[in-house]
Amino acid sequence: MSLVELIAQADERGLAVSGLACLDRCVPLLGGDDEVLRPLWASLAEGAGPDDWAGRLEEVRGKLGAAAADGDGDGDEAVALARRMLTTAPARRSAAELRPWADACSVAALRIHRLLDGAAARDDEADQVGGLPRALHAARAGESPAGGRTEGVSPLVAAELRRQVAVLERLSAHGPTGLRGALEVATEGRRVLRAAVSRRSRRKD
């Protein structure tokens, strides 16, 4: 099943986890440590109260200094995209509000990974669909030529696409018990992104 289909079919917990996992992988861009989003993860665990998500969301926003709606990331597009994931997160844990957020986080995370590997600078804006290059848009929708989900996509971005699919598949297959596995996927991806940020900094020096 394609990433687009998984998002379309996910329940409210799956959608919240999907968006949160994208944000967690990108949190190094916001200056956050590895534990800063743990309160939000805890609010999605089985047995958590229905209002826990909203309270923990405000707590996390305060810690990351991202309460303002749309910061410009000091001119850094990757930082601005990551910040927007956090500032646009809905306070209500409802599928109707979480689905567009999860979808936007998915696209933003893929764009961030393209920016970090330098591929975005080579983009032809006329050959984009939904803010993504045509090949990546097709891969996300499971429409790649010859059935190749990541054909024409750089390794860094292809790995991020696989992680997004893995998170949703784990939640779909295991329900609340899949939360730990989703967190492990996010943690792995955060290490990868942190290394990519470091490489980009060295290229700029």
PDB file of N, CA and C in Angstrom, residues 37-136:
ATOM      1  N   LEU A  37      10.344  15.623  22.545  1.00  0.00           N
ATOM      2  CA  LEU A  37       8.999  15.264  22.102  1.00  0.00           C
ATOM      3  C   LEU A  37       8.410  14.075  22.856  1.00  0.00           C
ATOM      4  N   ARG A  38       9.134  13.549  23.837  1.00  0.00           N
ATOM      5  CA  ARG A  38       8.625  12.393  24.574  1.00  0.00           C
ATOM      6  C   ARG A  38       7.261  12.633  25.215  1.00  0.00           C
ATOM      7  N   PRO A  39       6.982  13.844  25.741  1.00  0.00           N
ATOM      8  CA  PRO A  39       5.639  14.062  26.300  1.00  0.00           C
ATOM      9  C   PRO A  39       4.521  13.836  25.278  1.00  0.00           C
ATOM     10  N   LEU A  40       4.760  14.216  24.030  1.00  0.00           N
ATOM     11  CA  LEU A  40       3.747  13.995  23.002  1.00  0.00           C
ATOM     12  C   LEU A  40       3.597  12.513  22.680  1.00  0.00           C
ATOM     13  N   TRP A  41       4.704  11.806  22.623  1.00  0.00           N
ATOM     14  CA  TRP A  41       4.629  10.363  22.409  1.00  0.00           C
ATOM     15  C   TRP A  41       3.836   9.701  23.536  1.00  0.00           C
ATOM     16  N   ALA A  42       4.091  10.130  24.761  1.00  0.00           N
ATOM     17  CA  ALA A  42       3.386   9.547  25.910  1.00  0.00           C
ATOM     18  C   ALA A  42       1.888   9.800  25.837  1.00  0.00           C
ATOM     19  N   SER A  43       1.498  10.943  25.264  1.00  0.00           N
ATOM     20  CA  SER A  43       0.076  11.273  25.181  1.00  0.00           C
ATOM     21  C   SER A  43      -0.668  10.396  24.188  1.00  0.00           C
ATOM     22  N   LEU A  44       0.064   9.630  23.377  1.00  0.00           N
ATOM     23  CA  LEU A  44      -0.556   8.744  22.393  1.00  0.00           C
ATOM     24  C   LEU A  44      -0.584   7.288  22.842  1.00  0.00           C
ATOM     25  N   ALA A  45      -0.018   7.029  24.019  1.00  0.00           N
ATOM     26  CA  ALA A  45       0.021   5.660  24.517  1.00  0.00           C
ATOM     27  C   ALA A  45      -1.372   5.215  24.972  1.00  0.00           C
ATOM     28  N   GLU A  46      -1.570   3.929  24.980  1.00  0.00           N
ATOM     29  CA  GLU A  46      -2.841   3.379  25.437  1.00  0.00           C
ATOM     30  C   GLU A  46      -3.053   3.766  26.896  1.00  0.00           C
ATOM     31  N   GLY A  47      -4.232   4.278  27.213  1.00  0.00           N
ATOM     32  CA  GLY A  47      -4.526   4.685  28.579  1.00  0.00           C
ATOM     33  C   GLY A  47      -4.326   6.156  28.832  1.00  0.00           C
ATOM     34  N   ALA A  48      -3.723   6.875  27.878  1.00  0.00           N
ATOM     35  CA  ALA A  48      -3.547   8.322  28.055  1.00  0.00           C
ATOM     36  C   ALA A  48      -4.902   9.015  27.978  1.00  0.00           C
ATOM     37  N   GLY A  49      -5.034  10.121  28.690  1.00  0.00           N
ATOM     38  CA  GLY A  49      -6.297  10.859  28.704  1.00  0.00           C
ATOM     39  C   GLY A  49      -6.562  11.555  27.387  1.00  0.00           C
ATOM     40  N   PRO A  50      -7.823  11.805  27.066  1.00  0.00           N
ATOM     41  CA  PRO A  50      -8.175  12.429  25.784  1.00  0.00           C
ATOM     42  C   PRO A  50      -7.634  13.848  25.619  1.00  0.00           C
ATOM     43  N   ASP A  51      -7.373  14.524  26.718  1.00  0.00           N
ATOM     44  CA  ASP A  51      -6.884  15.903  26.636  1.00  0.00           C
ATOM     45  C   ASP A  51      -5.362  16.000  26.787  1.00  0.00           C
ATOM     46  N   ASP A  52      -4.699  14.850  26.944  1.00  0.00           N
ATOM     47  CA  ASP A  52      -3.250  14.881  27.161  1.00  0.00           C
ATOM     48  C   ASP A  52      -2.503  15.480  25.970  1.00  0.00           C
ATOM     49  N   TRP A  53      -2.952  15.158  24.768  1.00  0.00           N
ATOM     50  CA  TRP A  53      -2.263  15.633  23.564  1.00  0.00           C
ATOM     51  C   TRP A  53      -2.165  17.156  23.534  1.00  0.00           C
ATOM     52  N   ALA A  54      -3.288  17.845  23.777  1.00  0.00           N
ATOM     53  CA  ALA A  54      -3.298  19.307  23.698  1.00  0.00           C
ATOM     54  C   ALA A  54      -2.361  19.925  24.736  1.00  0.00           C
ATOM     55  N   GLY A  55      -2.398  19.413  25.962  1.00  0.00           N
ATOM     56  CA  GLY A  55      -1.541  19.953  27.012  1.00  0.00           C
ATOM     57  C   GLY A  55      -0.067  19.733  26.732  1.00  0.00           C
ATOM     58  N   ARG A  56       0.256  18.527  26.277  1.00  0.00           N
ATOM     59  CA  ARG A  56       1.666  18.219  25.990  1.00  0.00           C
ATOM     60  C   ARG A  56       2.159  18.995  24.770  1.00  0.00           C
ATOM     61  N   LEU A  57       1.261  19.255  23.823  1.00  0.00           N
ATOM     62  CA  LEU A  57       1.636  20.015  22.639  1.00  0.00           C
ATOM     63  C   LEU A  57       2.078  21.428  23.019  1.00  0.00           C
ATOM     64  N   GLU A  58       1.319  22.060  23.894  1.00  0.00           N
ATOM     65  CA  GLU A  58       1.702  23.404  24.338  1.00  0.00           C
ATOM     66  C   GLU A  58       3.017  23.375  25.104  1.00  0.00           C
ATOM     67  N   GLU A  59       3.210  22.335  25.893  1.00  0.00           N
ATOM     68  CA  GLU A  59       4.456  22.180  26.647  1.00  0.00           C
ATOM     69  C   GLU A  59       5.652  22.095  25.700  1.00  0.00           C
ATOM     70  N   VAL A  60       5.519  21.275  24.661  1.00  0.00           N
ATOM     71  CA  VAL A  60       6.608  21.092  23.702  1.00  0.00           C
ATOM     72  C   VAL A  60       6.864  22.375  22.926  1.00  0.00           C
ATOM     73  N   ARG A  61       5.800  23.058  22.523  1.00  0.00           N
ATOM     74  CA  ARG A  61       5.981  24.315  21.800  1.00  0.00           C
ATOM     75  C   ARG A  61       6.748  25.335  22.635  1.00  0.00           C
ATOM     76  N   GLY A  62       6.426  25.367  23.917  1.00  0.00           N
ATOM     77  CA  GLY A  62       7.135  26.287  24.796  1.00  0.00           C
ATOM     78  C   GLY A  62       8.610  25.943  24.893  1.00  0.00           C
ATOM     79  N   LYS A  63       8.917  24.650  25.001  1.00  0.00           N
ATOM     80  CA  LYS A  63      10.320  24.235  25.122  1.00  0.00           C
ATOM     81  C   LYS A  63      11.120  24.559  23.870  1.00  0.00           C
ATOM     82  N   LEU A  64      10.487  24.442  22.732  1.00  0.00           N
ATOM     83  CA  LEU A  64      11.207  24.672  21.487  1.00  0.00           C
ATOM     84  C   LEU A  64      11.138  26.130  21.038  1.00  0.00           C
ATOM     85  N   GLY A  65      10.444  26.961  21.814  1.00  0.00           N
ATOM     86  CA  GLY A  65      10.360  28.373  21.463  1.00  0.00           C
ATOM     87  C   GLY A  65       9.658  28.585  20.129  1.00  0.00           C
ATOM     88  N   ALA A  66       8.660  27.696  19.839  1.00  0.00           N
ATOM     89  CA  ALA A  66       8.007  27.762  18.533  1.00  0.00           C
ATOM     90  C   ALA A  66       6.526  28.065  18.660  1.00  0.00           C
ATOM     91  N   ALA A  67       6.143  28.854  19.637  1.00  0.00           N
ATOM     92  CA  ALA A  67       4.720  29.136  19.811  1.00  0.00           C
ATOM     93  C   ALA A  67       4.176  30.051  18.723  1.00  0.00           C
ATOM     94  N   ALA A  68       5.043  30.880  18.147  1.00  0.00           N
ATOM     95  CA  ALA A  68       4.591  31.771  17.077  1.00  0.00           C
ATOM     96  C   ALA A  68       4.183  30.949  15.865  1.00  0.00           C
ATOM     97  N   ALA A  69       3.215  31.453  15.128  1.00  0.00           N
ATOM     98  CA  ALA A  69       2.605  30.661  14.052  1.00  0.00           C
ATOM     99  C   ALA A  69       3.559  30.331  12.920  1.00  0.00           C
ATOM    100  N   ASP A  70       4.249  31.304  12.350  1.00  0.00           N
ATOM    101  CA  ASP A  70       5.048  31.037  11.166  1.00  0.00           C
ATOM    102  C   ASP A  70       6.380  31.764  11.226  1.00  0.00           C
ATOM    103  N   GLY A  71       7.358  31.160  11.898  1.00  0.00           N
ATOM    104  CA  GLY A  71       8.694  31.737  11.890  1.00  0.00           C
ATOM    105  C   GLY A  71       9.348  31.505  10.544  1.00  0.00           C
ATOM    106  N   ASP A  72      10.328  32.335  10.214  1.00  0.00           N
ATOM    107  CA  ASP A  72      10.954  32.192   8.900  1.00  0.00           C
ATOM    108  C   ASP A  72      12.201  31.335   8.949  1.00  0.00           C
ATOM    109  N   GLY A  73      12.574  30.813  10.148  1.00  0.00           N
ATOM    110  CA  GLY A  73      13.751  29.957  10.229  1.00  0.00           C
ATOM    111  C   GLY A  73      15.026  30.693   9.880  1.00  0.00           C
ATOM    112  N   ASP A  74      15.050  32.017  10.104  1.00  0.00           N
ATOM    113  CA  ASP A  74      16.226  32.814   9.783  1.00  0.00           C
ATOM    114  C   ASP A  74      16.657  32.593   8.341  1.00  0.00           C
ATOM    115  N   GLY A  75      15.688  32.451   7.452  1.00  0.00           N
ATOM    116  CA  GLY A  75      15.999  32.275   6.048  1.00  0.00           C
ATOM    117  C   GLY A  75      16.306  30.845   5.656  1.00  0.00           C
ATOM    118  N   ASP A  76      16.308  29.920   6.589  1.00  0.00           N
ATOM    119  CA  ASP A  76      16.601  28.510   6.323  1.00  0.00           C
ATOM    120  C   ASP A  76      15.277  27.797   6.051  1.00  0.00           C
ATOM    121  N   GLU A  77      15.075  27.371   4.812  1.00  0.00           N
ATOM    122  CA  GLU A  77      13.800  26.757   4.439  1.00  0.00           C
ATOM    123  C   GLU A  77      13.542  25.470   5.203  1.00  0.00           C
ATOM    124  N   ALA A  78      14.587  24.674   5.447  1.00  0.00           N
ATOM    125  CA  ALA A  78      14.404  23.414   6.170  1.00  0.00           C
ATOM    126  C   ALA A  78      13.928  23.666   7.599  1.00  0.00           C
ATOM    127  N   VAL A  79      14.504  24.655   8.253  1.00  0.00           N
ATOM    128  CA  VAL A  79      14.089  25.008   9.615  1.00  0.00           C
ATOM    129  C   VAL A  79      12.645  25.505   9.613  1.00  0.00           C
ATOM    130  N   ALA A  80      12.306  26.340   8.641  1.00  0.00           N
ATOM    131  CA  ALA A  80      10.946  26.873   8.562  1.00  0.00           C
ATOM    132  C   ALA A  80       9.930  25.750   8.361  1.00  0.00           C
ATOM    133  N   LEU A  81      10.260  24.764   7.538  1.00  0.00           N
ATOM    134  CA  LEU A  81       9.354  23.632   7.310  1.00  0.00           C
ATOM    135  C   LEU A  81       9.171  22.814   8.586  1.00  0.00           C
ATOM    136  N   ALA A  82      10.257  22.586   9.308  1.00  0.00           N
ATOM    137  CA  ALA A  82      10.164  21.825  10.555  1.00  0.00           C
ATOM    138  C   ALA A  82       9.350  22.585  11.595  1.00  0.00           C
ATOM    139  N   ARG A  83       9.573  23.885  11.691  1.00  0.00           N
ATOM    140  CA  ARG A  83       8.836  24.691  12.662  1.00  0.00           C
ATOM    141  C   ARG A  83       7.337  24.683  12.350  1.00  0.00           C
ATOM    142  N   ARG A  84       7.023  24.717  11.049  1.00  0.00           N
ATOM    143  CA  ARG A  84       5.615  24.737  10.659  1.00  0.00           C
ATOM    144  C   ARG A  84       4.906  23.442  11.050  1.00  0.00           C
ATOM    145  N   MET A  85       5.620  22.328  11.019  1.00  0.00           N
ATOM    146  CA  MET A  85       5.023  21.059  11.458  1.00  0.00           C
ATOM    147  C   MET A  85       4.511  21.175  12.883  1.00  0.00           C
ATOM    148  N   LEU A  86       5.319  21.817  13.725  1.00  0.00           N
ATOM    149  CA  LEU A  86       4.951  21.956  15.131  1.00  0.00           C
ATOM    150  C   LEU A  86       3.856  22.996  15.331  1.00  0.00           C
ATOM    151  N   THR A  87       3.995  24.132  14.690  1.00  0.00           N
ATOM    152  CA  THR A  87       3.038  25.215  14.942  1.00  0.00           C
ATOM    153  C   THR A  87       1.654  24.931  14.365  1.00  0.00           C
ATOM    154  N   THR A  88       1.576  24.063  13.365  1.00  0.00           N
ATOM    155  CA  THR A  88       0.274  23.754  12.764  1.00  0.00           C
ATOM    156  C   THR A  88      -0.366  22.490  13.319  1.00  0.00           C
ATOM    157  N   ALA A  89       0.293  21.843  14.265  1.00  0.00           N
ATOM    158  CA  ALA A  89      -0.290  20.620  14.841  1.00  0.00           C
ATOM    159  C   ALA A  89      -1.621  20.946  15.519  1.00  0.00           C
ATOM    160  N   PRO A  90      -2.676  20.196  15.207  1.00  0.00           N
ATOM    161  CA  PRO A  90      -3.986  20.499  15.800  1.00  0.00           C
ATOM    162  C   PRO A  90      -4.043  20.124  17.278  1.00  0.00           C
ATOM    163  N   ALA A  91      -4.737  20.920  18.057  1.00  0.00           N
ATOM    164  CA  ALA A  91      -4.874  20.641  19.486  1.00  0.00           C
ATOM    165  C   ALA A  91      -5.856  19.504  19.736  1.00  0.00           C
ATOM    166  N   ARG A  92      -6.832  19.342  18.826  1.00  0.00           N
ATOM    167  CA  ARG A  92      -7.811  18.268  18.974  1.00  0.00           C
ATOM    168  C   ARG A  92      -7.326  17.010  18.277  1.00  0.00           C
ATOM    169  N   ARG A  93      -7.391  15.896  19.004  1.00  0.00           N
ATOM    170  CA  ARG A  93      -6.976  14.623  18.416  1.00  0.00           C
ATOM    171  C   ARG A  93      -8.159  13.982  17.697  1.00  0.00           C
ATOM    172  N   SER A  94      -8.499  14.551  16.556  1.00  0.00           N
ATOM    173  CA  SER A  94      -9.576  13.992  15.753  1.00  0.00           C
ATOM    174  C   SER A  94      -9.023  13.676  14.370  1.00  0.00           C
ATOM    175  N   ALA A  95      -9.535  12.615  13.755  1.00  0.00           N
ATOM    176  CA  ALA A  95      -9.041  12.222  12.445  1.00  0.00           C
ATOM    177  C   ALA A  95      -9.226  13.342  11.425  1.00  0.00           C
ATOM    178  N   ALA A  96     -10.335  14.065  11.516  1.00  0.00           N
ATOM    179  CA  ALA A  96     -10.616  15.130  10.553  1.00  0.00           C
ATOM    180  C   ALA A  96      -9.552  16.219  10.585  1.00  0.00           C
ATOM    181  N   GLU A  97      -9.033  16.522  11.779  1.00  0.00           N
ATOM    182  CA  GLU A  97      -8.018  17.572  11.901  1.00  0.00           C
ATOM    183  C   GLU A  97      -6.610  17.028  11.727  1.00  0.00           C
ATOM    184  N   LEU A  98      -6.395  15.782  12.123  1.00  0.00           N
ATOM    185  CA  LEU A  98      -5.053  15.215  12.066  1.00  0.00           C
ATOM    186  C   LEU A  98      -4.650  14.759  10.665  1.00  0.00           C
ATOM    187  N   ARG A  99      -5.629  14.354   9.835  1.00  0.00           N
ATOM    188  CA  ARG A  99      -5.274  13.818   8.517  1.00  0.00           C
ATOM    189  C   ARG A  99      -4.549  14.840   7.638  1.00  0.00           C
ATOM    190  N   PRO A 100      -5.090  16.056   7.475  1.00  0.00           N
ATOM    191  CA  PRO A 100      -4.341  17.024   6.656  1.00  0.00           C
ATOM    192  C   PRO A 100      -3.005  17.404   7.274  1.00  0.00           C
ATOM    193  N   TRP A 101      -2.929  17.410   8.609  1.00  0.00           N
ATOM    194  CA  TRP A 101      -1.653  17.714   9.264  1.00  0.00           C
ATOM    195  C   TRP A 101      -0.633  16.615   8.992  1.00  0.00           C
ATOM    196  N   ALA A 102      -1.041  15.356   9.135  1.00  0.00           N
ATOM    197  CA  ALA A 102      -0.131  14.236   8.887  1.00  0.00           C
ATOM    198  C   ALA A 102       0.356  14.245   7.441  1.00  0.00           C
ATOM    199  N   ASP A 103      -0.552  14.547   6.521  1.00  0.00           N
ATOM    200  CA  ASP A 103      -0.179  14.600   5.111  1.00  0.00           C
ATOM    201  C   ASP A 103       0.822  15.731   4.867  1.00  0.00           C
ATOM    202  N   ALA A 104       0.569  16.896   5.459  1.00  0.00           N
ATOM    203  CA  ALA A 104       1.484  18.027   5.297  1.00  0.00           C
ATOM    204  C   ALA A 104       2.843  17.742   5.918  1.00  0.00           C
ATOM    205  N   CYS A 105       2.851  17.061   7.068  1.00  0.00           N
ATOM    206  CA  CYS A 105       4.120  16.699   7.715  1.00  0.00           C
ATOM    207  C   CYS A 105       4.914  15.738   6.843  1.00  0.00           C
ATOM    208  N   SER A 106       4.220  14.800   6.215  1.00  0.00           N
ATOM    209  CA  SER A 106       4.869  13.851   5.317  1.00  0.00           C
ATOM    210  C   SER A 106       5.581  14.580   4.184  1.00  0.00           C
ATOM    211  N   VAL A 107       4.876  15.487   3.541  1.00  0.00           N
ATOM    212  CA  VAL A 107       5.461  16.244   2.436  1.00  0.00           C
ATOM    213  C   VAL A 107       6.605  17.122   2.933  1.00  0.00           C
ATOM    214  N   ALA A 108       6.405  17.794   4.072  1.00  0.00           N
ATOM    215  CA  ALA A 108       7.449  18.674   4.616  1.00  0.00           C
ATOM    216  C   ALA A 108       8.719  17.898   4.943  1.00  0.00           C
ATOM    217  N   ALA A 109       8.564  16.722   5.550  1.00  0.00           N
ATOM    218  CA  ALA A 109       9.740  15.925   5.916  1.00  0.00           C
ATOM    219  C   ALA A 109      10.506  15.489   4.674  1.00  0.00           C
ATOM    220  N   LEU A 110       9.795  15.120   3.626  1.00  0.00           N
ATOM    221  CA  LEU A 110      10.462  14.742   2.383  1.00  0.00           C
ATOM    222  C   LEU A 110      11.178  15.944   1.769  1.00  0.00           C
ATOM    223  N   ARG A 111      10.537  17.097   1.808  1.00  0.00           N
ATOM    224  CA  ARG A 111      11.181  18.307   1.282  1.00  0.00           C
ATOM    225  C   ARG A 111      12.429  18.649   2.091  1.00  0.00           C
ATOM    226  N   ILE A 112      12.365  18.494   3.402  1.00  0.00           N
ATOM    227  CA  ILE A 112      13.517  18.775   4.258  1.00  0.00           C
ATOM    228  C   ILE A 112      14.685  17.870   3.894  1.00  0.00           C
ATOM    229  N   HIS A 113      14.412  16.589   3.695  1.00  0.00           N
ATOM    230  CA  HIS A 113      15.492  15.669   3.353  1.00  0.00           C
ATOM    231  C   HIS A 113      16.095  16.005   1.987  1.00  0.00           C
ATOM    232  N   ARG A 114      15.268  16.474   1.057  1.00  0.00           N
ATOM    233  CA  ARG A 114      15.807  16.903  -0.236  1.00  0.00           C
ATOM    234  C   ARG A 114      16.693  18.140  -0.076  1.00  0.00           C
ATOM    235  N   LEU A 115      16.255  19.074   0.756  1.00  0.00           N
ATOM    236  CA  LEU A 115      17.063  20.266   0.988  1.00  0.00           C
ATOM    237  C   LEU A 115      18.409  19.915   1.615  1.00  0.00           C
ATOM    238  N   LEU A 116      18.401  18.963   2.521  1.00  0.00           N
ATOM    239  CA  LEU A 116      19.630  18.623   3.229  1.00  0.00           C
ATOM    240  C   LEU A 116      20.628  17.869   2.355  1.00  0.00           C
ATOM    241  N   ASP A 117      20.119  17.136   1.364  1.00  0.00           N
ATOM    242  CA  ASP A 117      21.086  16.457   0.486  1.00  0.00           C
ATOM    243  C   ASP A 117      21.413  17.277  -0.753  1.00  0.00           C
ATOM    244  N   GLY A 118      20.876  18.519  -0.809  1.00  0.00           N
ATOM    245  CA  GLY A 118      21.220  19.429  -1.891  1.00  0.00           C
ATOM    246  C   GLY A 118      20.425  19.222  -3.162  1.00  0.00           C
ATOM    247  N   ALA A 119      19.507  18.241  -3.174  1.00  0.00           N
ATOM    248  CA  ALA A 119      18.776  17.938  -4.407  1.00  0.00           C
ATOM    249  C   ALA A 119      17.805  19.046  -4.780  1.00  0.00           C
ATOM    250  N   ALA A 120      17.256  19.737  -3.795  1.00  0.00           N
ATOM    251  CA  ALA A 120      16.240  20.747  -4.076  1.00  0.00           C
ATOM    252  C   ALA A 120      16.784  21.879  -4.938  1.00  0.00           C
ATOM    253  N   ALA A 121      18.067  22.151  -4.806  1.00  0.00           N
ATOM    254  CA  ALA A 121      18.658  23.234  -5.593  1.00  0.00           C
ATOM    255  C   ALA A 121      18.646  22.924  -7.081  1.00  0.00           C
ATOM    256  N   ARG A 122      18.532  21.641  -7.421  1.00  0.00           N
ATOM    257  CA  ARG A 122      18.542  21.237  -8.826  1.00  0.00           C
ATOM    258  C   ARG A 122      17.136  21.056  -9.391  1.00  0.00           C
ATOM    259  N   ASP A 123      16.101  21.330  -8.584  1.00  0.00           N
ATOM    260  CA  ASP A 123      14.725  21.109  -9.008  1.00  0.00           C
ATOM    261  C   ASP A 123      14.307  22.037 -10.142  1.00  0.00           C
ATOM    262  N   ASP A 124      13.508  21.493 -11.012  1.00  0.00           N
ATOM    263  CA  ASP A 124      12.810  22.295 -12.016  1.00  0.00           C
ATOM    264  C   ASP A 124      11.415  22.551 -11.469  1.00  0.00           C
ATOM    265  N   GLU A 125      11.137  23.807 -11.112  1.00  0.00           N
ATOM    266  CA  GLU A 125       9.859  24.121 -10.470  1.00  0.00           C
ATOM    267  C   GLU A 125       8.666  23.771 -11.349  1.00  0.00           C
ATOM    268  N   ALA A 126       8.863  23.773 -12.651  1.00  0.00           N
ATOM    269  CA  ALA A 126       7.759  23.451 -13.552  1.00  0.00           C
ATOM    270  C   ALA A 126       7.417  21.963 -13.532  1.00  0.00           C
ATOM    271  N   ASP A 127       8.331  21.153 -12.998  1.00  0.00           N
ATOM    272  CA  ASP A 127       8.121  19.704 -12.985  1.00  0.00           C
ATOM    273  C   ASP A 127       7.829  19.211 -11.574  1.00  0.00           C
ATOM    274  N   GLN A 128       7.012  19.964 -10.839  1.00  0.00           N
ATOM    275  CA  GLN A 128       6.651  19.594  -9.478  1.00  0.00           C
ATOM    276  C   GLN A 128       5.151  19.393  -9.359  1.00  0.00           C
ATOM    277  N   VAL A 129       4.772  18.520  -8.434  1.00  0.00           N
ATOM    278  CA  VAL A 129       3.362  18.249  -8.143  1.00  0.00           C
ATOM    279  C   VAL A 129       3.201  18.262  -6.627  1.00  0.00           C
ATOM    280  N   GLY A 130       2.304  19.096  -6.130  1.00  0.00           N
ATOM    281  CA  GLY A 130       2.063  19.133  -4.697  1.00  0.00           C
ATOM    282  C   GLY A 130       3.282  19.500  -3.873  1.00  0.00           C
ATOM    283  N   GLY A 131       4.156  20.344  -4.426  1.00  0.00           N
ATOM    284  CA  GLY A 131       5.344  20.776  -3.704  1.00  0.00           C
ATOM    285  C   GLY A 131       6.505  19.811  -3.764  1.00  0.00           C
ATOM    286  N   LEU A 132       6.348  18.691  -4.503  1.00  0.00           N
ATOM    287  CA  LEU A 132       7.405  17.696  -4.619  1.00  0.00           C
ATOM    288  C   LEU A 132       7.745  17.472  -6.090  1.00  0.00           C
ATOM    289  N   PRO A 133       8.995  17.086  -6.380  1.00  0.00           N
ATOM    290  CA  PRO A 133       9.319  16.716  -7.764  1.00  0.00           C
ATOM    291  C   PRO A 133       8.402  15.583  -8.234  1.00  0.00           C
ATOM    292  N   ARG A 134       8.132  15.538  -9.516  1.00  0.00           N
ATOM    293  CA  ARG A 134       7.164  14.577 -10.045  1.00  0.00           C
ATOM    294  C   ARG A 134       7.512  13.136  -9.659  1.00  0.00           C
ATOM    295  N   ALA A 135       8.792  12.768  -9.716  1.00  0.00           N
ATOM    296  CA  ALA A 135       9.190  11.397  -9.397  1.00  0.00           C
ATOM    297  C   ALA A 135       8.903  11.058  -7.942  1.00  0.00           C
ATOM    298  N   LEU A 136       9.157  12.009  -7.041  1.00  0.00           N
ATOM    299  CA  LEU A 136       8.908  11.770  -5.625  1.00  0.00           C
ATOM    300  C   LEU A 136       7.415  11.739  -5.327  1.00  0.00           C
TER     301      LEU A 136
END
